[in-house]
Coordinates of C-alpha atoms in Angstrom, one line a residue:
Chain A
M1 CA -21.1 81.0 -21.9
M2 CA -22.6 77.4 -22.9
A3 CA -25.1 77.3 -20.1
Q4 CA -26.2 80.9 -21.3
L5 CA -26.7 79.5 -24.8
V6 CA -28.5 76.6 -24.0
F7 CA -30.8 78.7 -21.8
Y8 CA -31.6 81.0 -24.9
V9 CA -31.9 78.2 -27.2
F10 CA -34.7 76.9 -24.8
A11 CA -36.3 79.8 -23.7
T12 CA -36.8 81.0 -27.4
V13 CA -38.3 77.6 -28.4
L14 CA -40.5 77.9 -25.3
L15 CA -41.8 81.3 -26.2
L16 CA -42.1 80.2 -29.9
S17 CA -44.0 77.0 -29.3
A18 CA -46.6 79.0 -27.1
C19 CA -47.3 81.5 -29.3
M20 CA -48.0 78.7 -31.7
V21 CA -50.4 77.1 -29.2
I22 CA -52.7 79.8 -29.8
S23 CA -52.2 80.5 -33.3
A24 CA -52.0 77.2 -34.8
R25 CA -55.3 76.3 -36.9
N26 CA -55.3 72.7 -36.3
P27 CA -56.1 71.6 -32.7
V28 CA -53.4 68.4 -33.0
H29 CA -50.8 71.1 -34.0
A30 CA -51.6 72.8 -31.2
V31 CA -51.2 70.1 -28.4
L32 CA -48.2 69.3 -30.2
F33 CA -47.0 72.5 -29.5
L34 CA -47.8 72.6 -26.1
I35 CA -46.0 69.5 -25.4
L36 CA -42.6 70.8 -27.1
G37 CA -43.2 73.8 -24.8
F38 CA -43.3 71.5 -21.7
F39 CA -40.0 69.9 -22.8
N40 CA -38.3 73.0 -23.4
A41 CA -39.6 74.5 -19.9
A42 CA -38.1 71.2 -18.3
G43 CA -34.8 72.0 -20.3
L44 CA -34.6 75.5 -18.5
F45 CA -35.6 73.6 -15.3
L46 CA -32.2 71.7 -16.2
V47 CA -30.3 74.7 -16.8
A48 CA -31.3 76.0 -13.7
G49 CA -30.2 72.8 -11.7
A50 CA -33.2 71.5 -10.8
E51 CA -33.1 68.5 -12.6
F52 CA -35.7 66.5 -10.6
L53 CA -38.4 69.0 -11.2
A54 CA -37.3 68.6 -15.0
M55 CA -37.5 64.7 -15.1
L56 CA -40.6 64.9 -13.1
L57 CA -42.0 67.4 -15.7
V58 CA -41.7 65.5 -18.5
I59 CA -42.7 62.1 -16.8
V60 CA -46.2 64.0 -15.6
Y61 CA -47.1 66.7 -17.9
V62 CA -45.3 65.2 -21.3
G63 CA -45.9 61.6 -20.1
A64 CA -49.3 61.3 -19.0
V65 CA -51.4 64.5 -19.2
A66 CA -50.5 65.9 -22.6
V67 CA -51.1 62.4 -23.8
L68 CA -54.9 62.7 -22.6
F69 CA -55.2 66.1 -24.0
L70 CA -54.0 64.5 -27.4
F71 CA -56.2 61.4 -27.2
V72 CA -59.2 64.1 -26.6
V73 CA -58.3 66.5 -29.2
M74 CA -57.5 63.5 -31.9
M75 CA -61.1 62.3 -31.3
L76 CA -62.8 65.8 -31.6
D77 CA -64.4 66.4 -35.1
I78 CA -64.3 70.1 -35.6
D79 CA -65.9 72.1 -37.8
F80 CA -63.8 75.1 -38.6
S81 CA -66.1 77.5 -40.4
R82 CA -68.3 77.1 -37.4
L83 CA -65.6 77.8 -35.0
R84 CA -64.4 80.9 -36.8
E85 CA -68.5 81.9 -36.9
G86 CA -68.6 83.4 -33.0
F87 CA -65.3 85.4 -33.5
Q88 CA -67.1 88.7 -34.0
R89 CA -69.6 88.1 -31.5
Y90 CA -67.1 87.1 -28.6
A91 CA -64.1 89.5 -29.5
P92 CA -65.1 92.2 -27.1
L93 CA -65.6 89.9 -24.5
G94 CA -62.2 88.3 -25.2
L95 CA -60.5 91.9 -25.6
C96 CA -61.3 92.6 -22.3
I97 CA -60.4 89.5 -20.3
G98 CA -57.2 90.0 -22.3
G99 CA -56.8 93.8 -21.3
V100 CA -57.7 92.9 -17.4
L101 CA -55.1 90.1 -17.5
L102 CA -52.3 92.5 -19.3
A103 CA -53.1 95.3 -16.9
E104 CA -52.6 92.8 -14.0
L105 CA -49.3 91.6 -15.4
V106 CA -48.2 95.0 -16.2
M107 CA -48.7 95.9 -12.3
A108 CA -47.4 93.2 -11.1
F109 CA -44.0 93.3 -12.9
S110 CA -43.7 96.8 -12.3
N111 CA -43.9 96.4 -8.4
W112 CA -41.4 93.2 -8.5
R113 CA -38.1 93.8 -7.3
M114 CA -35.3 91.6 -8.2
V115 CA -33.0 90.6 -5.5
P116 CA -29.7 91.2 -7.0
S117 CA -27.6 88.6 -5.6
G118 CA -28.0 85.1 -4.4
V119 CA -30.6 83.1 -2.8
V120 CA -34.0 84.8 -1.7
A121 CA -35.1 82.7 1.0
P122 CA -32.3 79.8 1.5
L123 CA -33.4 76.3 1.9
P124 CA -33.8 74.8 5.2
V125 CA -31.6 71.9 4.5
D126 CA -27.7 71.1 4.1
P127 CA -26.7 72.5 0.9
G128 CA -24.3 69.8 0.3
L129 CA -27.7 67.2 -0.6
S130 CA -28.7 66.2 -4.2
N131 CA -31.8 68.1 -5.6
T132 CA -34.0 65.0 -4.8
A133 CA -32.7 64.3 -1.6
A134 CA -33.1 68.2 -0.9
L135 CA -36.8 68.5 -2.3
G136 CA -37.7 65.1 0.0
T137 CA -36.4 66.7 3.3
V138 CA -38.5 69.8 2.9
I139 CA -41.6 68.3 1.6
Y140 CA -41.6 65.6 4.1
T141 CA -40.4 67.1 7.2
H142 CA -41.4 71.0 7.0
Y143 CA -44.5 70.8 4.9
V144 CA -45.6 67.3 5.5
L145 CA -49.3 68.4 6.4
L146 CA -49.6 70.8 3.5
F147 CA -48.2 67.9 1.3
Q148 CA -50.7 65.1 2.9
A149 CA -53.5 67.8 2.3
C150 CA -52.8 68.3 -1.4
G151 CA -53.2 64.2 -1.6
L152 CA -56.2 64.5 -0.4
V153 CA -58.0 66.7 -2.6
L154 CA -56.2 64.9 -5.8
L155 CA -57.8 61.8 -4.1
V156 CA -61.2 63.3 -3.7
A157 CA -60.8 64.6 -7.1
M158 CA -60.1 60.9 -8.5
I159 CA -63.2 59.6 -6.7
G160 CA -65.3 62.2 -8.2
A161 CA -64.3 61.4 -11.3
I162 CA -64.5 57.8 -11.1
V163 CA -67.9 58.2 -9.4
L164 CA -69.0 60.6 -12.3
T165 CA -68.0 58.1 -15.2
L166 CA -68.5 54.6 -13.6
R167 CA -72.2 53.5 -14.8
D168 CA -73.3 49.9 -14.1
T169 CA -74.5 48.7 -17.4
P170 CA -76.4 45.3 -16.7
T171 CA -76.3 44.4 -20.5
G172 CA -72.9 44.5 -21.2
R173 CA -71.3 41.2 -21.7
R174 CA -68.6 41.9 -18.7
Q175 CA -66.1 39.0 -17.8
N176 CA -66.0 37.8 -14.0
I177 CA -62.7 36.2 -13.7
G178 CA -63.5 35.0 -10.6
R179 CA -66.7 33.2 -11.4
Q180 CA -65.0 31.7 -14.7
H181 CA -62.4 30.6 -12.5
A182 CA -64.7 29.1 -9.7
R183 CA -66.4 26.8 -12.4
T184 CA -66.0 23.1 -12.1
R185 CA -65.8 20.3 -14.7
E186 CA -69.4 18.8 -13.5
E187 CA -71.0 22.6 -14.2
T188 CA -69.4 22.8 -17.7
L189 CA -68.7 19.3 -19.3
E190 CA -70.8 16.4 -20.0
L191 CA -69.3 13.5 -20.9
V192 CA -71.5 10.8 -22.6
N193 CA -70.6 7.2 -23.2
L194 CA -72.1 6.5 -26.7
P195 CA -71.8 2.7 -27.6
L196 CA -69.5 1.9 -29.9
G197 CA -70.7 1.8 -33.7
E198 CA -74.2 2.8 -33.3
N199 CA -75.4 6.5 -34.9
V200 CA -72.8 6.1 -37.5
F201 CA -74.3 6.5 -41.0
E202 CA -73.8 3.4 -43.0
Q203 CA -72.6 5.3 -46.1
G204 CA -69.8 7.9 -44.1
G205 CA -69.7 9.8 -41.0
F206 CA -72.0 12.9 -40.9
L207 CA -69.6 15.4 -41.7
R208 CA -67.7 13.6 -44.3
P209 CA -70.5 12.1 -46.5
K210 CA -69.3 9.8 -49.0
G211 CA -71.9 10.5 -52.0
S212 CA -73.7 13.9 -51.8
Y213 CA -74.6 15.5 -48.7
Y214 CA -78.3 15.4 -49.8
E215 CA -78.2 12.0 -50.7
V216 CA -76.9 10.6 -47.6
A217 CA -78.6 12.7 -45.1
V218 CA -81.5 11.5 -43.0
P219 CA -85.0 11.9 -44.4
G220 CA -86.9 14.7 -42.9
S221 CA -83.6 16.3 -41.2
Y222 CA -82.4 19.9 -41.8
G223 CA -79.7 18.1 -44.4
A224 CA -81.9 17.0 -46.5
G225 CA -83.5 20.8 -47.4
E226 CA -86.7 21.6 -48.4
P227 CA -87.4 22.9 -45.0
E228 CA -91.2 23.7 -45.4
K229 CA -91.4 20.0 -46.2
T230 CA -90.1 19.0 -42.7
E231 CA -92.3 21.6 -40.9
T232 CA -95.6 20.3 -42.4
E233 CA -94.2 16.7 -41.5
E234 CA -93.5 18.0 -37.8
K235 CA -97.2 19.8 -38.0
G236 CA -98.7 16.4 -38.9
A237 CA -96.9 14.3 -36.2
Chain B
M1 CA -3.9 64.0 -25.7
A2 CA -5.2 64.0 -22.4
H3 CA -5.1 67.1 -21.8
F4 CA -6.7 67.8 -25.3
F5 CA -9.7 65.7 -24.2
Y6 CA -10.7 66.6 -20.9
Q7 CA -9.6 70.5 -20.9
T8 CA -10.5 72.2 -24.4
F9 CA -14.0 72.6 -25.5
V10 CA -13.7 70.7 -28.8
G11 CA -11.9 67.9 -27.4
Q12 CA -14.8 67.3 -24.7
I13 CA -17.0 68.0 -27.6
L14 CA -15.5 65.2 -29.6
L15 CA -15.3 62.9 -26.5
I16 CA -18.8 63.0 -26.0
L17 CA -19.4 62.0 -29.5
L18 CA -16.8 59.1 -29.1
E19 CA -18.5 57.8 -26.0
T20 CA -22.3 58.2 -27.8
L21 CA -21.1 55.8 -30.8
A22 CA -19.5 53.3 -28.7
V23 CA -22.9 52.8 -26.8
L24 CA -24.8 53.4 -30.4
V25 CA -23.0 51.2 -32.7
P26 CA -23.1 48.2 -31.0
L27 CA -26.4 48.7 -30.0
L28 CA -27.6 49.1 -33.3
I29 CA -25.5 45.9 -34.5
G30 CA -27.4 44.2 -30.8
V31 CA -30.7 45.4 -32.8
A32 CA -29.8 43.5 -35.9
Y33 CA -28.9 40.3 -34.5
L34 CA -32.1 40.4 -31.9
T35 CA -34.0 39.9 -35.2
L36 CA -32.2 37.3 -36.0
M37 CA -32.3 35.8 -32.6
E38 CA -35.9 36.2 -32.1
R39 CA -36.5 34.4 -35.9
K40 CA -34.0 31.7 -34.8
V41 CA -35.2 30.9 -30.8
M42 CA -38.7 30.6 -32.4
A43 CA -37.9 28.7 -35.4
A44 CA -36.2 26.3 -32.5
M45 CA -39.2 26.5 -30.2
Q46 CA -41.5 25.6 -33.4
R47 CA -39.2 22.8 -35.1
R48 CA -38.1 24.8 -38.0
R49 CA -34.8 25.8 -39.2
G50 CA -35.2 29.6 -39.2
P51 CA -33.1 31.7 -41.5
N52 CA -30.0 29.8 -42.5
V53 CA -29.6 30.9 -46.4
N54 CA -27.8 34.1 -46.0
G55 CA -24.3 33.7 -44.5
P56 CA -23.1 30.8 -41.9
F57 CA -25.9 30.0 -40.0
G58 CA -27.9 32.9 -41.7
L59 CA -25.9 35.5 -39.6
L60 CA -26.3 37.9 -42.7
Q61 CA -30.1 38.0 -42.8
A62 CA -30.2 40.8 -40.8
F63 CA -28.3 42.4 -43.2
A64 CA -30.4 41.4 -45.9
D65 CA -33.4 42.7 -44.5
A66 CA -31.8 46.0 -43.9
I67 CA -30.9 46.4 -47.3
K68 CA -34.3 45.4 -48.6
M69 CA -36.1 47.7 -46.3
I70 CA -33.8 50.7 -47.5
V71 CA -34.3 49.8 -51.2
K72 CA -38.3 49.8 -51.1
E73 CA -40.0 52.8 -52.2
T74 CA -41.0 55.5 -49.5
V75 CA -45.0 55.9 -49.9
I76 CA -46.7 58.7 -48.1
P77 CA -50.5 58.3 -48.0
A78 CA -52.2 61.0 -50.0
G79 CA -54.5 62.3 -46.8
A80 CA -51.5 62.4 -44.5
N81 CA -50.0 64.9 -42.8
R82 CA -46.9 64.8 -44.3
A83 CA -44.5 66.5 -41.5
L84 CA -45.6 64.7 -38.8
F85 CA -46.3 61.4 -40.7
L86 CA -42.0 61.8 -41.5
F87 CA -41.4 62.9 -37.6
A88 CA -43.0 60.2 -35.6
P89 CA -40.7 57.6 -36.8
F90 CA -37.7 59.8 -36.3
L91 CA -38.8 60.8 -32.5
T92 CA -39.5 57.0 -32.1
F93 CA -35.7 56.1 -33.3
S94 CA -34.0 58.8 -31.3
L95 CA -35.9 58.5 -28.3
A96 CA -35.0 54.7 -28.2
M97 CA -31.4 56.2 -28.5
A98 CA -31.3 59.0 -26.2
A99 CA -32.4 56.5 -23.2
W100 CA -29.0 55.0 -23.6
A101 CA -26.9 57.6 -22.5
V102 CA -27.6 57.1 -18.7
I103 CA -27.2 53.1 -18.6
P104 CA -24.2 52.0 -17.1
T105 CA -22.4 48.8 -18.2
G106 CA -19.6 49.4 -15.1
N107 CA -18.9 50.9 -12.4
G108 CA -19.2 54.8 -13.4
L109 CA -19.4 53.4 -17.0
A110 CA -22.3 55.6 -18.8
V111 CA -22.3 58.3 -21.3
A112 CA -24.0 60.8 -18.7
N113 CA -23.8 59.4 -15.1
I114 CA -26.5 61.9 -13.7
N115 CA -28.1 62.0 -10.3
V116 CA -31.7 61.2 -11.5
G117 CA -31.2 58.6 -14.0
I118 CA -34.3 56.2 -13.2
L119 CA -36.2 59.2 -13.6
Y120 CA -34.8 59.9 -17.2
L121 CA -35.4 56.3 -18.0
L122 CA -39.3 56.4 -17.1
A123 CA -39.5 60.1 -19.1
M124 CA -37.7 58.3 -22.2
S125 CA -39.8 55.6 -22.0
S126 CA -43.0 57.5 -21.3
L127 CA -42.2 60.2 -24.3
G128 CA -42.4 56.9 -26.5
V129 CA -46.2 57.3 -26.7
Y130 CA -46.3 60.2 -29.0
G131 CA -44.3 58.5 -31.6
M132 CA -46.8 55.9 -31.9
L133 CA -49.9 58.5 -31.7
I134 CA -48.6 61.1 -34.0
A135 CA -48.1 58.1 -36.5
G136 CA -51.6 57.0 -35.9
W137 CA -53.2 60.3 -36.7
A138 CA -51.0 61.9 -39.2
S139 CA -51.5 58.6 -41.2
N140 CA -55.1 59.5 -42.1
S141 CA -56.4 55.7 -41.6
R142 CA -58.5 54.2 -39.3
Y143 CA -56.7 51.1 -38.7
A144 CA -53.3 53.2 -37.7
F145 CA -55.6 55.6 -35.7
L146 CA -56.8 52.7 -33.8
G147 CA -53.8 51.1 -33.3
G148 CA -52.2 54.6 -32.1
L149 CA -54.9 55.0 -29.6
R150 CA -54.5 51.6 -28.3
S151 CA -50.7 51.5 -27.6
A152 CA -51.4 55.0 -26.2
A153 CA -53.8 53.7 -23.5
Q154 CA -51.6 50.7 -23.0
M155 CA -48.3 52.4 -22.0
V156 CA -49.6 54.9 -20.0
S157 CA -51.7 52.4 -17.8
Y158 CA -48.3 50.2 -17.6
E159 CA -46.3 53.2 -16.9
V160 CA -48.2 53.8 -13.7
S161 CA -47.2 50.1 -12.1
I162 CA -43.5 50.4 -13.6
G163 CA -43.2 53.7 -11.1
L164 CA -44.6 52.3 -8.1
V165 CA -42.3 48.8 -8.9
I166 CA -39.4 51.5 -9.2
V167 CA -40.5 53.0 -6.1
S168 CA -40.2 50.2 -4.1
V169 CA -36.5 49.8 -5.6
L170 CA -35.3 53.2 -4.9
L171 CA -36.3 53.0 -1.3
A172 CA -34.2 50.0 -0.6
V173 CA -31.6 52.0 -2.7
G174 CA -31.8 55.6 -1.3
S175 CA -30.8 57.1 -4.4
L176 CA -32.4 57.9 -8.2
N177 CA -28.4 57.0 -9.8
L178 CA -28.6 54.1 -11.7
N179 CA -24.9 53.6 -10.7
D180 CA -26.1 53.2 -7.3
I181 CA -28.9 51.1 -7.6
V182 CA -26.6 48.6 -8.9
L183 CA -23.8 49.2 -6.3
A184 CA -26.6 48.6 -3.5
Q185 CA -27.0 45.0 -5.0
Q186 CA -23.6 43.9 -4.0
H187 CA -24.5 41.6 -1.4
I188 CA -27.9 40.4 -2.7
W189 CA -29.7 40.9 -6.2
F190 CA -33.0 42.6 -5.7
C191 CA -34.7 40.1 -7.5
V192 CA -34.4 37.8 -4.6
P193 CA -35.9 39.8 -1.6
M194 CA -38.5 41.4 -4.2
F195 CA -39.2 38.9 -6.4
P196 CA -43.1 39.5 -7.2
M197 CA -42.1 43.5 -8.1
F198 CA -39.5 41.7 -10.7
I199 CA -42.1 39.6 -12.3
V200 CA -44.6 42.6 -12.1
F201 CA -41.9 44.6 -13.6
F202 CA -40.8 42.2 -16.3
I203 CA -44.6 41.8 -17.6
S204 CA -45.3 45.5 -17.3
A205 CA -42.1 46.0 -19.4
L206 CA -43.6 43.0 -21.6
A207 CA -46.8 45.5 -22.2
E208 CA -44.4 48.9 -22.5
T209 CA -42.6 47.4 -25.2
N210 CA -45.7 46.4 -27.1
R211 CA -44.6 42.8 -27.4
A212 CA -46.8 39.4 -27.2
P213 CA -48.7 38.8 -25.3
F214 CA -49.6 42.4 -25.4
D215 CA -48.9 43.5 -29.0
L216 CA -52.6 44.7 -29.2
P217 CA -51.6 48.3 -31.1
E218 CA -50.4 45.9 -34.0
G219 CA -52.8 43.1 -33.3
E220 CA -52.5 41.5 -37.0
S221 CA -56.1 39.9 -36.7
E222 CA -57.9 43.3 -35.8
L223 CA -55.8 45.9 -37.1
V224 CA -53.6 44.8 -39.7
A225 CA -50.4 46.0 -38.4
G226 CA -51.9 48.6 -35.9
F227 CA -49.9 52.2 -35.8
F228 CA -47.5 51.6 -38.9
V229 CA -50.0 50.1 -41.4
E230 CA -49.5 53.1 -43.9
Y231 CA -45.5 53.0 -43.3
S232 CA -43.1 51.6 -45.9
S233 CA -39.1 51.6 -46.5
L234 CA -36.9 53.3 -44.1
A235 CA -39.6 55.0 -42.0
F236 CA -40.9 51.8 -41.3
G237 CA -37.5 50.7 -40.6
L238 CA -36.7 53.2 -38.0
F239 CA -40.1 52.4 -36.2
F240 CA -38.6 48.6 -36.3
L241 CA -35.3 50.0 -35.0
G242 CA -36.5 51.5 -32.3
E243 CA -39.1 49.1 -31.0
Y244 CA -36.2 46.4 -30.8
A245 CA -34.0 48.8 -29.2
N246 CA -36.7 49.4 -26.4
M247 CA -36.8 45.8 -25.9
I248 CA -32.7 45.6 -25.1
L249 CA -33.5 48.9 -23.0
M250 CA -35.8 47.5 -21.4
S251 CA -34.2 44.2 -20.6
S252 CA -31.3 46.4 -19.6
M253 CA -33.8 48.0 -16.6
V254 CA -34.6 44.8 -15.7
S255 CA -30.6 43.9 -15.4
I256 CA -30.3 47.0 -13.5
L257 CA -33.3 47.0 -11.2
F258 CA -33.4 43.4 -10.1
L259 CA -30.4 41.3 -11.5
G260 CA -27.7 43.3 -10.4
G261 CA -26.3 45.3 -13.5
W262 CA -22.9 44.6 -14.2
L263 CA -22.5 42.6 -11.2
P264 CA -21.5 38.9 -10.9
P265 CA -23.6 36.5 -9.1
L266 CA -21.4 35.9 -6.3
G267 CA -18.1 37.9 -5.6
I268 CA -16.1 35.2 -5.7
A269 CA -12.8 34.6 -8.1
P270 CA -13.7 33.1 -11.2
L271 CA -16.8 35.0 -11.5
T272 CA -15.0 38.3 -10.8
W273 CA -12.5 37.8 -13.8
I274 CA -15.6 38.1 -16.3
P275 CA -15.7 42.0 -16.8
G276 CA -18.7 43.8 -15.8
P277 CA -20.2 44.7 -19.3
L278 CA -20.1 41.6 -20.4
W279 CA -22.0 40.2 -17.1
L280 CA -24.6 43.1 -18.2
I281 CA -24.8 41.9 -21.7
F282 CA -25.5 38.3 -20.5
K283 CA -28.2 39.4 -18.3
I284 CA -30.0 41.4 -21.2
L285 CA -29.6 38.3 -23.4
F286 CA -31.2 36.0 -20.7
C287 CA -34.0 38.7 -20.4
L288 CA -34.2 38.8 -24.3
F289 CA -34.5 35.4 -24.2
V290 CA -37.8 35.2 -22.1
F291 CA -39.1 38.0 -24.2
I292 CA -38.9 35.6 -27.4
W293 CA -40.1 32.7 -25.3
V294 CA -43.0 34.4 -24.1
R295 CA -44.1 35.3 -27.5
A296 CA -43.7 32.1 -28.7
T297 CA -45.9 30.4 -25.7
F298 CA -48.5 32.8 -25.1
P299 CA -51.7 33.8 -27.3
R300 CA -52.6 37.5 -27.3
Y301 CA -54.4 39.5 -24.7
R302 CA -57.6 40.5 -25.1
Y303 CA -58.0 44.5 -24.7
D304 CA -60.4 44.5 -21.7
Q305 CA -58.0 42.0 -19.8
L306 CA -55.1 44.0 -20.5
M307 CA -56.4 47.0 -19.0
R308 CA -57.8 45.0 -15.9
L309 CA -54.4 43.5 -15.4
G310 CA -52.9 47.2 -15.3
W311 CA -55.2 48.7 -13.4
K312 CA -57.0 46.3 -11.5
V313 CA -54.0 43.5 -10.5
F314 CA -50.6 45.1 -10.8
L315 CA -51.3 48.9 -9.6
P316 CA -53.1 47.8 -6.4
F317 CA -50.8 45.1 -5.7
S318 CA -47.5 47.3 -6.4
L319 CA -48.6 49.7 -4.4
L320 CA -48.9 47.4 -1.4
W321 CA -45.7 46.1 -1.8
M322 CA -44.3 49.5 -2.1
I323 CA -46.2 50.5 1.3
G324 CA -45.0 47.0 2.8
T325 CA -41.3 47.6 1.8
A326 CA -41.3 51.0 3.6
G327 CA -42.8 49.8 6.4
F328 CA -40.0 46.9 6.7
L329 CA -37.2 49.0 6.2
M330 CA -38.6 51.6 8.9
A331 CA -39.3 49.1 11.1
T332 CA -35.9 47.2 10.6
G333 CA -33.8 50.4 10.5
L334 CA -32.7 49.3 7.1
L335 CA -33.7 52.4 5.8
P336 CA -30.7 53.8 3.6
H337 CA -29.1 57.0 5.0
M338 CA -31.1 60.0 4.0
G339 CA -29.4 61.5 0.6
G340 CA -27.9 58.0 -0.3
V341 CA -24.7 57.9 -1.5
N342 CA -24.4 60.8 -4.0

């Protein structure tokens, strides 16, 4: 009884959140309902005894894919009045597609025969194995080629995405850590031996003048003020 | 009595409740004293005293802070999305608590000793992103939003390397059960043969919990306080509790995966007298000390450096190490038997 109750709770929340995904006005709310839907689907997997799939669903879809969705949707600047503008125009097309899908679903379900008892096609593994081990045995022995092919398709997709988005920007100030580490002291730092007591103002240091800053500044330097005057002096020299 | 707890429906639910309390109450007290420990340890490292007024050695400071936080006014910004704004801290807090269900504190001593325990932990920690992301978005503030986006990007990036590190540990164990992972370290802790992975995992754990030097989501110098700028009072307190509970959780993951969980360092007489849960607590405390030590020592990373470290250094390295581990185990015939212990 307990398992059935849990199943119905998960299934109800799943269906409700699926409805909310398409009916929510705010796209961020829609994505959050989608995530709730994923989560409840994982719960259904758990009830069915497929704990590995349940955890994987949460880790991959909820933890990674949906985060990227949310990322994009949160940054979108959506004008709702413009969104509703096209509704009249696209309604017939949408209805057509929806009708075709509905018809297909009805056809598929009317020809679906439920096998009354037990397993349809028993897994070619030892039934005593745990969920994860059984899945691993099937994937890595019987279907290893298909599995590798899937991996290859994903790899190609990943490389494609990187190639499409990677632009070489020569203007950016990119850090080259290797070069930074390869620098030596000689290239970057120069130590100068100054004779003691020279280049020090009588009235105090350059940074800490005793009197007013302008009074102690070297005549004609920037610190003395009146930049126009220094310019003319330079010209004269 | 035993019949009531093990056979009847009400008894079982009562038992689960008691077990949950037995984990959560020490955890929350631990969180309270972790904040005190952080302040005391950092004070000692900076030659200060730290909190020393409330109670002997400042031991009541955590409770004083808690009371102060609770009695403050809850402020909800006018433009905020109220429901999500209040939901986010609850999500963060409850996820941080829920993850503790599978942590074994002794041989088989866990609230739920499930087959896919390590995946459950990974799932819970990956869900933690949502608390921050929702908080950042619902606050309707630019600083909070930037903080939320940063934390999401950071956590997703470092989860990848955490996943690969876990896979290389699992290759040597042959089971996803946390209990089996600890039992597999009876002869040698995994931090010895997999020392580089231990370091990678620890640094990723720092990034995953948004701790210094990776505390960019709340970088005070740029984002005021990151995703929880707009929060006050109890809502802020829930974030705070969740964050520190996550620190303890990550420390316990480090202890279980690499430091032998509840096992003593050597299986000889004086060490085996100390009960297992105490060993686990010692190891967690050690990890937490290093967390704090790192915070007192290192300056904050720049954002592009953080991403570079995650994707260009840790990811290839842990991938290579994983393949190396698999190859080594295959070549030496040490690969655990199919299906593991369970």
